[in-house]
Every structure is written in C-alpha cells, then in structure tokens.
XYZ file of C-alpha atoms in Angstrom:
471
model
C 12.419 -25.228 -46.605
C 15.014 -24.346 -44.009
C 14.373 -21.898 -41.202
C 15.498 -18.291 -41.197
C 19.044 -17.215 -40.629
C 20.754 -19.010 -37.683
C 17.566 -19.109 -35.707
C 17.685 -20.542 -32.190
C 14.197 -21.676 -31.327
C 12.662 -21.168 -27.920
C 9.408 -22.607 -26.649
C 7.284 -19.852 -25.180
C 3.523 -19.587 -25.042
C 0.875 -17.288 -23.659
C 1.540 -13.900 -22.119
C 5.291 -14.446 -21.735
C 5.631 -14.636 -25.497
C 3.633 -11.476 -26.056
C 5.594 -9.474 -23.482
C 9.034 -10.606 -24.678
C 8.168 -10.036 -28.319
C 6.824 -6.540 -27.683
C 9.786 -5.561 -25.501
C 12.464 -6.874 -27.876
C 10.796 -5.338 -30.933
C 11.043 -1.911 -29.325
C 14.828 -2.196 -28.963
C 15.560 -1.449 -32.629
C 14.083 1.105 -35.066
C 14.429 -1.462 -37.859
C 12.528 -4.089 -35.911
C 8.740 -4.364 -35.828
C 7.807 -7.992 -35.461
C 4.381 -9.500 -34.654
C 3.161 -8.917 -31.091
C 0.934 -10.519 -28.441
C -0.120 -13.848 -30.007
C -3.094 -15.741 -28.610
C -3.907 -19.236 -29.889
C -7.657 -19.222 -30.471
C -8.085 -22.801 -31.690
C -6.560 -25.676 -33.623
C -7.556 -28.814 -35.492
C -6.003 -31.229 -32.979
C -7.464 -29.831 -29.753
C -4.015 -29.019 -28.371
C -4.965 -25.585 -27.073
C -1.928 -23.516 -26.129
C 0.299 -26.380 -27.268
C -0.826 -26.063 -30.892
C 2.102 -23.725 -31.554
C 5.210 -22.541 -29.742
C 6.459 -19.061 -30.554
C 9.887 -17.655 -29.807
C 12.186 -14.817 -30.823
C 15.935 -14.201 -30.777
C 17.948 -11.171 -31.784
C 19.763 -11.210 -35.125
C 21.578 -7.928 -34.408
C 19.607 -5.119 -35.978
C 16.306 -6.979 -35.763
C 14.558 -10.087 -34.531
C 14.033 -13.643 -35.772
C 10.713 -15.198 -34.777
C 9.771 -18.852 -35.208
C 6.265 -20.274 -34.989
C 6.504 -24.054 -34.498
C 3.096 -25.383 -35.520
C 2.026 -28.709 -33.980
C -1.488 -29.055 -35.422
C -2.447 -29.249 -39.084
C -4.466 -26.067 -38.722
C -4.102 -23.361 -36.118
C -5.828 -20.003 -35.619
C -3.796 -17.248 -33.905
C -4.913 -13.730 -32.983
C -2.183 -11.067 -32.888
C -2.199 -7.485 -31.674
C -0.069 -6.673 -34.734
C 1.657 -8.661 -37.469
C 4.203 -6.150 -38.770
C 7.586 -7.436 -39.966
C 10.385 -4.844 -40.059
C 13.144 -4.662 -42.651
C 15.592 -6.489 -40.371
C 13.100 -9.034 -39.070
C 12.294 -12.591 -40.096
C 9.208 -14.631 -39.245
C 9.283 -18.357 -40.016
C 6.445 -20.890 -39.701
C 7.770 -24.420 -39.199
C 4.872 -26.655 -40.290
C 4.382 -30.356 -40.846
C 3.507 -30.169 -44.553
C 2.715 -27.892 -47.446
C -1.044 -28.288 -46.780
C -0.820 -27.143 -43.140
C -2.434 -23.741 -42.524
C -1.748 -21.071 -39.918
C -4.349 -18.292 -39.783
C -2.957 -15.055 -38.354
C -5.679 -12.519 -37.565
C -4.788 -8.978 -36.507
C -7.160 -7.656 -33.838
C -5.226 -4.778 -32.257
C -6.817 -1.989 -34.273
C -3.421 -0.289 -34.647
C -3.695 0.379 -38.378
C -2.806 -1.707 -41.402
C -0.170 -4.435 -41.366
C 3.181 -3.662 -43.003
C 5.564 -6.412 -44.077
C 9.012 -5.097 -44.994
C 11.204 -8.023 -43.975
C 11.212 -11.783 -44.552
C 8.309 -14.210 -44.131
C 8.950 -17.919 -44.708
C 6.897 -21.061 -44.151
C 6.837 -24.718 -45.096
C 3.037 -24.600 -45.373
C 0.262 -22.037 -45.833
C 0.171 -18.721 -43.994
C -3.101 -16.781 -44.010
C -2.968 -13.159 -42.813
C -6.156 -11.274 -41.920
C -6.230 -7.556 -41.132
C -9.459 -5.570 -41.605
C -7.367 -2.391 -41.968
C -5.363 -3.824 -44.877
C -1.918 -5.303 -45.540
C 1.068 -3.836 -47.408
C 4.069 -5.839 -48.639
C 6.811 -3.273 -49.289
C 9.423 -3.368 -52.051
C 11.873 -4.829 -49.507
C 9.550 -7.677 -48.526
C 10.677 -11.216 -49.330
C 8.114 -13.985 -48.895
C 8.819 -17.677 -49.524
C 5.999 -19.937 -48.348
C 4.036 -23.060 -49.156
C 0.988 -20.836 -49.697
C -0.251 -17.353 -48.834
C -3.658 -15.743 -48.404
C -3.682 -12.050 -47.447
C -7.128 -10.550 -46.935
C -9.053 -7.756 -45.235
C -12.073 -10.044 -44.795
C -12.703 -12.123 -41.689
C -13.338 -15.801 -41.047
C -14.791 -17.169 -37.832
C -12.293 -19.486 -36.068
C -14.999 -22.088 -35.506
C -15.988 -22.054 -39.163
C -12.356 -22.358 -40.231
C -11.701 -25.328 -37.973
C -15.045 -26.959 -38.846
C -13.830 -27.621 -42.397
C -12.154 -30.940 -41.688
C -11.524 -31.725 -45.350
C -9.821 -28.982 -47.377
C -11.713 -30.284 -50.408
C -15.039 -29.792 -48.607
C -17.644 -28.604 -51.110
C -18.619 -25.692 -48.866
C -15.113 -24.318 -48.658
C -14.140 -21.380 -46.479
C -16.514 -18.420 -46.087
C -15.106 -14.963 -45.301
C -17.301 -12.111 -44.057
C -16.744 -8.343 -44.463
C -13.830 -7.188 -42.351
C -15.375 -3.884 -41.339
C -13.413 -1.533 -43.603
C -15.003 -1.256 -47.029
C -11.983 0.559 -48.467
C -9.204 -1.620 -47.035
C -6.344 -2.392 -49.398
C -3.956 -5.291 -49.924
C -0.869 -4.158 -51.833
C 2.340 -5.865 -52.883
C 5.484 -4.181 -54.155
C 7.832 -6.966 -53.080
C 8.671 -10.521 -54.125
C 6.290 -13.273 -53.036
C 7.107 -16.874 -53.953
C 5.195 -20.002 -53.065
C 4.818 -23.600 -54.096
C 1.028 -23.294 -53.813
C -1.719 -20.703 -53.501
C -0.988 -16.970 -53.677
C -4.137 -14.941 -52.990
C -4.623 -11.232 -52.277
C -8.289 -10.397 -51.574
C -9.746 -7.091 -50.342
C -11.988 -4.253 -51.511
C -8.875 -2.844 -53.212
C -5.951 -4.995 -54.419
C -2.828 -3.530 -56.020
C 0.139 -5.621 -57.158
C 3.221 -3.862 -58.510
C 5.668 -6.554 -57.432
C 6.128 -10.246 -58.216
C 3.716 -13.056 -57.370
C 5.177 -16.409 -58.420
C 3.587 -19.766 -57.595
C 5.569 -22.795 -58.720
C 2.658 -25.261 -58.638
C -0.443 -23.392 -57.472
C -2.835 -20.610 -58.409
C -2.400 -16.852 -58.216
C -5.639 -15.107 -57.235
C -6.332 -11.365 -57.094
C -9.827 -10.686 -55.758
C -11.732 -7.446 -55.270
C -14.409 -8.274 -52.681
C -15.784 -7.471 -49.233
C -16.916 -11.042 -48.550
C -16.252 -14.252 -50.448
C -16.218 -18.035 -50.473
C -13.104 -19.981 -51.428
C -12.960 -23.710 -52.214
C -10.129 -26.029 -53.207
C -9.398 -29.358 -54.817
C -6.250 -31.451 -54.480
C -4.401 -32.116 -57.734
C -1.491 -34.521 -58.002
C 1.717 -32.899 -59.194
C 4.491 -34.993 -60.751
C 7.883 -35.461 -59.134
C 10.550 -32.976 -60.136
C 13.828 -31.540 -58.865
C 12.076 -29.777 -55.988
C 9.888 -32.776 -55.078
C 11.465 -36.239 -55.503
C 8.040 -37.891 -55.319
C 4.595 -36.957 -56.632
C 2.606 -34.698 -54.317
C -0.818 -33.071 -53.995
C -1.315 -29.324 -54.431
C -4.459 -27.357 -53.605
C -5.977 -25.547 -56.581
C -8.879 -23.108 -56.449
C -12.180 -24.580 -57.641
C -14.522 -21.778 -56.520
C -14.046 -18.087 -55.826
C -17.505 -16.656 -55.276
C -17.943 -13.029 -54.231
C -20.673 -12.845 -51.586
C -20.505 -9.083 -50.905
C -19.224 -6.801 -53.670
C -17.070 -3.727 -53.274
C -18.939 -0.481 -52.569
C -18.321 1.909 -55.445
C -18.839 5.582 -56.271
C -19.914 5.585 -59.940
C -19.267 9.322 -60.384
C -16.887 9.775 -63.347
C -13.382 10.281 -62.021
C -14.200 8.654 -58.688
C -14.660 5.084 -59.903
C -13.276 2.313 -57.762
C -10.494 0.145 -59.174
C -10.907 -3.057 -57.122
C -7.933 -4.807 -58.751
C -4.816 -3.316 -60.343
C -1.816 -5.283 -61.564
C 1.288 -3.603 -62.941
C 3.668 -6.317 -61.761
C 4.371 -9.945 -62.641
C 1.972 -12.845 -62.084
C 3.091 -16.442 -62.680
C 1.234 -19.571 -61.631
C -0.551 -22.763 -62.574
C -3.640 -20.605 -63.131
C -4.113 -16.848 -62.875
C -7.526 -15.815 -61.522
C -8.523 -12.150 -61.309
C -12.055 -11.410 -60.152
C -13.866 -8.398 -58.716
C -17.450 -7.275 -58.221
C -18.793 -3.869 -57.232
C -22.127 -2.386 -56.240
C -22.996 0.872 -57.950
C -21.366 0.398 -61.337
C -18.519 2.258 -62.984
C -15.701 0.214 -61.456
C -13.080 -1.569 -63.495
C -10.210 -4.053 -63.324
C -6.872 -2.706 -64.556
C -4.343 -5.264 -65.838
C -0.790 -4.474 -66.954
C 2.601 -6.120 -66.510
C 3.414 -9.757 -67.265
C 0.815 -12.483 -66.705
C 1.726 -16.134 -67.309
C -0.174 -19.356 -66.643
C 2.160 -22.292 -67.134
C 1.959 -26.007 -67.928
C 2.598 -28.314 -64.969
C 2.601 -32.016 -65.730
C -0.258 -32.667 -68.139
C -2.263 -29.607 -67.051
C -2.231 -26.398 -69.092
C -2.762 -23.261 -67.033
C -5.544 -20.725 -67.627
C -5.793 -16.951 -67.255
C -9.297 -15.943 -66.134
C -10.301 -12.286 -65.625
C -13.842 -11.699 -64.364
C -15.510 -8.335 -63.904
C -18.416 -9.373 -61.724
C -18.683 -13.046 -62.625
C -18.084 -16.097 -60.460
C -15.299 -18.649 -60.712
C -17.023 -22.006 -60.208
C -15.777 -25.533 -60.749
C -12.364 -24.305 -61.846
C -13.737 -22.106 -64.654
C -15.573 -18.855 -65.354
C -19.331 -19.064 -64.909
C -20.622 -17.820 -68.260
C -24.124 -17.306 -66.850
C -23.078 -14.750 -64.221
C -23.361 -11.134 -65.303
C -20.680 -8.448 -65.348
C -20.650 -5.428 -63.046
C -17.433 -3.772 -64.159
C -15.167 -3.287 -67.110
C -11.825 -4.947 -67.748
C -8.936 -2.815 -68.973
C -5.805 -4.607 -70.150
C -3.121 -2.082 -71.063
C 0.412 -2.807 -72.282
C 0.361 -6.293 -70.770
C 2.125 -9.447 -71.914
C -0.280 -12.316 -71.269
C 0.369 -15.978 -72.006
C -1.678 -19.010 -71.032
C -0.791 -22.583 -71.861
C -4.523 -23.288 -71.585
C -7.404 -20.834 -71.936
C -7.638 -17.065 -71.675
C -11.034 -15.798 -70.506
C -12.051 -12.160 -70.002
C -15.660 -11.532 -69.036
C -17.012 -8.173 -67.890
C -19.436 -5.380 -68.643
C -16.882 -4.265 -71.231
C -13.409 -5.489 -72.233
C -10.573 -3.335 -73.562
C -7.187 -4.784 -74.569
C -4.680 -2.074 -75.504
C -1.043 -2.698 -76.361
C -0.322 0.863 -75.221
C 3.119 2.265 -75.935
C 4.747 -1.150 -75.683
C 4.386 -4.430 -77.535
C 1.588 -5.961 -75.517
C 0.755 -9.530 -76.512
C -1.957 -12.052 -75.738
C -1.269 -15.698 -76.554
C -3.231 -18.665 -75.231
C -4.385 -22.129 -76.174
C -7.846 -20.659 -76.747
C -9.356 -17.206 -76.178
C -12.831 -16.223 -74.991
C -13.822 -12.579 -74.501
C -17.323 -11.506 -73.459
C -18.544 -7.928 -72.973
C -21.946 -8.447 -71.396
C -23.196 -4.854 -71.613
C -20.677 -2.892 -73.663
C -17.839 -3.105 -76.168
C -14.972 -5.532 -76.676
C -11.972 -3.798 -78.236
C -8.357 -4.764 -78.886
C -5.416 -3.368 -80.824
C -3.265 -6.279 -79.625
C -2.622 -9.391 -81.697
C -4.756 -12.195 -80.269
C -3.317 -15.657 -80.932
C -4.931 -18.984 -80.035
C -2.278 -21.661 -80.479
C -4.405 -24.781 -80.008
C -8.080 -23.842 -79.996
C -10.472 -21.169 -81.111
C -11.225 -17.511 -80.498
C -14.730 -16.603 -79.313
C -15.617 -12.919 -78.882
C -19.049 -11.530 -78.025
C -20.338 -8.078 -77.096
C -23.664 -6.329 -76.756
C -22.090 -3.302 -78.441
C -19.069 -2.967 -80.720
C -16.309 -5.483 -81.332
C -13.234 -3.668 -82.650
C -10.139 -5.746 -83.411
C -6.745 -5.500 -85.103
C -5.469 -9.041 -85.648
C -6.751 -12.523 -84.814
C -5.121 -15.893 -85.393
C -7.061 -18.964 -84.270
C -5.781 -22.514 -84.584
C -9.363 -23.741 -84.989
C -12.629 -21.789 -85.067
C -13.133 -18.025 -84.972
C -16.526 -16.789 -83.772
C -17.456 -13.104 -83.324
C -20.919 -11.870 -82.377
C -21.770 -8.211 -81.697
C -24.000 -5.311 -82.684
C -21.163 -3.973 -84.875
C -17.866 -5.531 -85.931
C -14.869 -3.401 -86.924
C -11.827 -5.361 -88.075
C -8.767 -3.327 -89.020
C -6.418 -6.154 -89.876
C -6.426 -9.889 -90.382
C -8.728 -12.549 -88.990
C -7.554 -16.117 -89.571
C -9.317 -19.263 -88.438
C -7.871 -22.719 -88.937
C -11.456 -23.952 -89.130
C -14.747 -22.151 -89.571
C -14.944 -18.364 -89.300
C -18.317 -16.968 -88.207
C -19.051 -13.258 -87.793
C -22.465 -11.887 -86.895
C -23.251 -8.157 -86.727
C -26.777 -8.042 -85.331
C -27.425 -4.297 -85.573
C -24.680 -2.790 -87.741
C -22.136 -4.027 -90.227
C -18.844 -5.869 -90.606
C -16.298 -3.248 -91.585
C -12.651 -2.244 -91.620
C -10.110 -0.151 -93.474
C -8.279 -3.363 -94.433
C -10.662 -6.274 -94.057
C -8.886 -9.621 -94.441
C -10.813 -12.732 -93.357
C -9.600 -16.274 -93.987
C -10.909 -19.621 -92.827
C -11.654 -23.139 -93.965
C -15.223 -21.859 -94.287
C -16.492 -18.313 -93.757
C -19.996 -17.218 -92.772
C -20.747 -13.499 -92.415
C -24.104 -12.184 -91.222
C -24.611 -8.442 -91.720
C -23.582 -5.877 -94.349
C -19.894 -5.975 -95.299
C -18.436 -2.472 -95.622
C -14.728 -2.002 -96.310
C -13.504 1.583 -96.654
C -10.254 0.477 -98.306
C -10.161 -3.127 -99.425
C -11.723 -6.434 -98.485
C -10.403 -9.949 -98.900
C -12.609 -12.806 -97.761
C -11.320 -16.322 -98.365
C -12.820 -19.725 -97.659
C -9.885 -22.053 -98.263
C -11.636 -25.431 -98.315
C -15.320 -24.831 -97.513
C -18.164 -22.463 -98.266
C -18.272 -18.685 -98.282
C -21.696 -17.626 -97.019
C -22.926 -14.030 -96.862
C -26.257 -13.159 -95.264
C-alpha cells in the first residue's frame, strides 16, 4: 500500500512532534489531526525509536506519517481526531504488524472524518468512543476500534499472536461509550468495532479477514493464522489472522424498562468478510441485537465463510459455543444475508423479518436457537449444502424452508405457514403444543412429526423415499 498523497516524511520524536502537530493542526478549520504522541512501549525494545512521526501541510489540511520500526508499538495520544482534509498513514513492515493508539487526553470522543491508511493493523482505543463519519475513508491491513482498554505490558507480553490466551481488554471507564461508522472502511484483514454500543451504517469490507461487531465492556480476543492462496493482490501465499475466540468478560449494563432497552449492536450498513461475527452480552435483560443491511461471508481459497450472531453467547474455537446461554434477543429486519458456510443465530429469542423489502437468508447450513423465547421468520431460509436446525423454548413460526440435507425443528409450538423441504430427513417436534399452519406443506426423504398436526386450511406431508411417522 502506498503512502498518502505526496507525503514528505520527517523524523521527529518526543515533545517536538507533539508541539508541531498541535500547532499546525490549529492553522486550518478543516484540519484536526492526532496530537501529542508518546511511545509507551514496543516489541523490540527500541523505546522512542520504535516509531518516527511527522507531518507536512497538504494545503487545507495535514498529512501525518507514522513510520513503525518494531513489529508492535503502543502509542498514547492526547487526541486521535482526523479532519476532513487530513491523512494519517502508518508505514509498517508487514500486514501482521500492530500499532496500538490509545487516547488519554479526556477531550471527548475521537472523530475520524478524513483518511486513515496503513500497511498493517491499526488499533484505536478511546474510552469516550470513536466515530467514523460519512466522509471517512479507511484502507488498512487491519483495524480494531474499541472503547475498552488494554494494558501496554499485557499487549507486549503476547509474543505470539496465536497465543492461546490472546489479548484481554478491560472496561474503558464509560459504560455507554459508542463506536459508530458511517464511512467506508476497507482492510485485507480484521475489522472489529467493540464497545458497549456499536452502530454501523456504512461499509465494512475485509478482503481476507473477519468482520467483528461486539457489544461489550470487557472482552478477550484471540487469533489464529490461516494461509491464504496467492491472487492478484498477493503474488505469493500469505498468512492472515482470523478470530478464534471472542469472549465477553464484562457485559453491557442495560436498563430493562420497556422503551429504554439497550441496543448493544446495530447494523444498517454493509458487512463483507471471510467471516461475520456479531456478539453482544448485557446485564439486566431486555437488550437486543438489531441487524439490517447486507451481510456477506465469502469463500476464500478452500474456506467457506460463516455468519455468526450471538446474543449473549461466546465465540470459541472459531464457532458459536452452543452451551453458553443467551441474554438478549436478535432482530434481523429487511436484511440480505449470505454465507458460503454456516449461518448461526443464537439468543434469548430470534426474529427474522423481511420487512418491507425482499430480505433473504441463504447459507450452506442454518442453525437458529432461541434459548428462552421464540424463533420466528417470514423470510425464506435456504441451506444450499447442509441442513436447517431450529430450536426454541417457545414458538417456532416460519414461512418457507429449503434444506439441502436434513431439516430439524424443536419447540413448544410449531407454526409453519408455507413449505418445508428437506433433502434428507425432516423431523419436527412440538413438545407442548401442535404443528400447525394455514398451508402446511412438508416434504422430505423421510418425515417424522411429534405432536398434534393441525392445519386450518390444508396439509400436505410427503415422505419421498422413506417413512412417514406421526407420534
């Protein structure tokens, strides 16, 4: 990745950098670049020489370059704002290099309205929150924006990025801090926005890595390196860091009063990545995750991407932990979701509504679990390669299901107003009510129904090659 526009790099460190940056930023109303950097530590023991930071005028604003000389560096800033006419570029030695930028000035939330570029990973920490405006353009090797804090010593102590312990982030001090994006953020690797409140209305696009939206006060994040094949952007095979664990240590504080519920994660924009991970946990109940927009997990090499949405569960070992309970509901409204691999939604309740549009959900396989409520959908659910597995402690209400292999539904009551097709066995169990629908059409190689069958209009149940079993 080339540096920002016609940038002339200067080597300045220490107080001189902070003073010149602050003075030059004040010369233009469109300019508001990061101020007063202090290098706290680095992985090579270079001290102040771990990074050189310089700025030059580009006319209406400023161009800043951070030349990073150690694989990992931790920098404290008084502020990390980037104005509409400003550019900040991190020149790093590889895509796996990380620069942590922690805001300590207490001057309010960070606002990024200009351009942020990097050859490696840029992590931004501000306990007051971070906002990427609609004018923001970000093109990096990886990005983590969070309101939580990590101790510099703990960050630098992880000598292997695949260390099983990963990186542990503590509460940042503001339990209502928000990370929002209305701009365009592109990366080759990780894209993660994590805070008590996360709102994406823009574009998050990772060419080879994961997109993670997390609603949390404190969390643990772990990675594994996965080899990516050579392509037009990379002439040789390369390793990319993928998320193996996202474990919420301290949930979001929530007011459960109706009308005041917290929405830890909202997406109305576009998410594209190797895997899409959305996870939030709250204390107090009543919170929910709100998903809209376009969500796409792609195939890279021989790996099919997954979409995982967790309302209170943990993401462990690269997958949803089915044993962890839900603390909040998942609301998917008017979204277009596609996953080359699996789609998983697990929460206290799950609602999938096509809304006023033509919302779709297509994945290799589909698993939906409502741990203490209902699972409902009026969207066509299509599993192109595997099965569909839906469970709820309450009602399962569905419109149309099409599974390439097995179809398994288990709930207190099942209401099917459409067609349920399984390429293999179809199993439906209503433990406390019945299996019903105005137009009940069930087809599978074999069909097993447990519970009274009640169709108010018509019912067609077909076992194409196996047994039809009614209990």
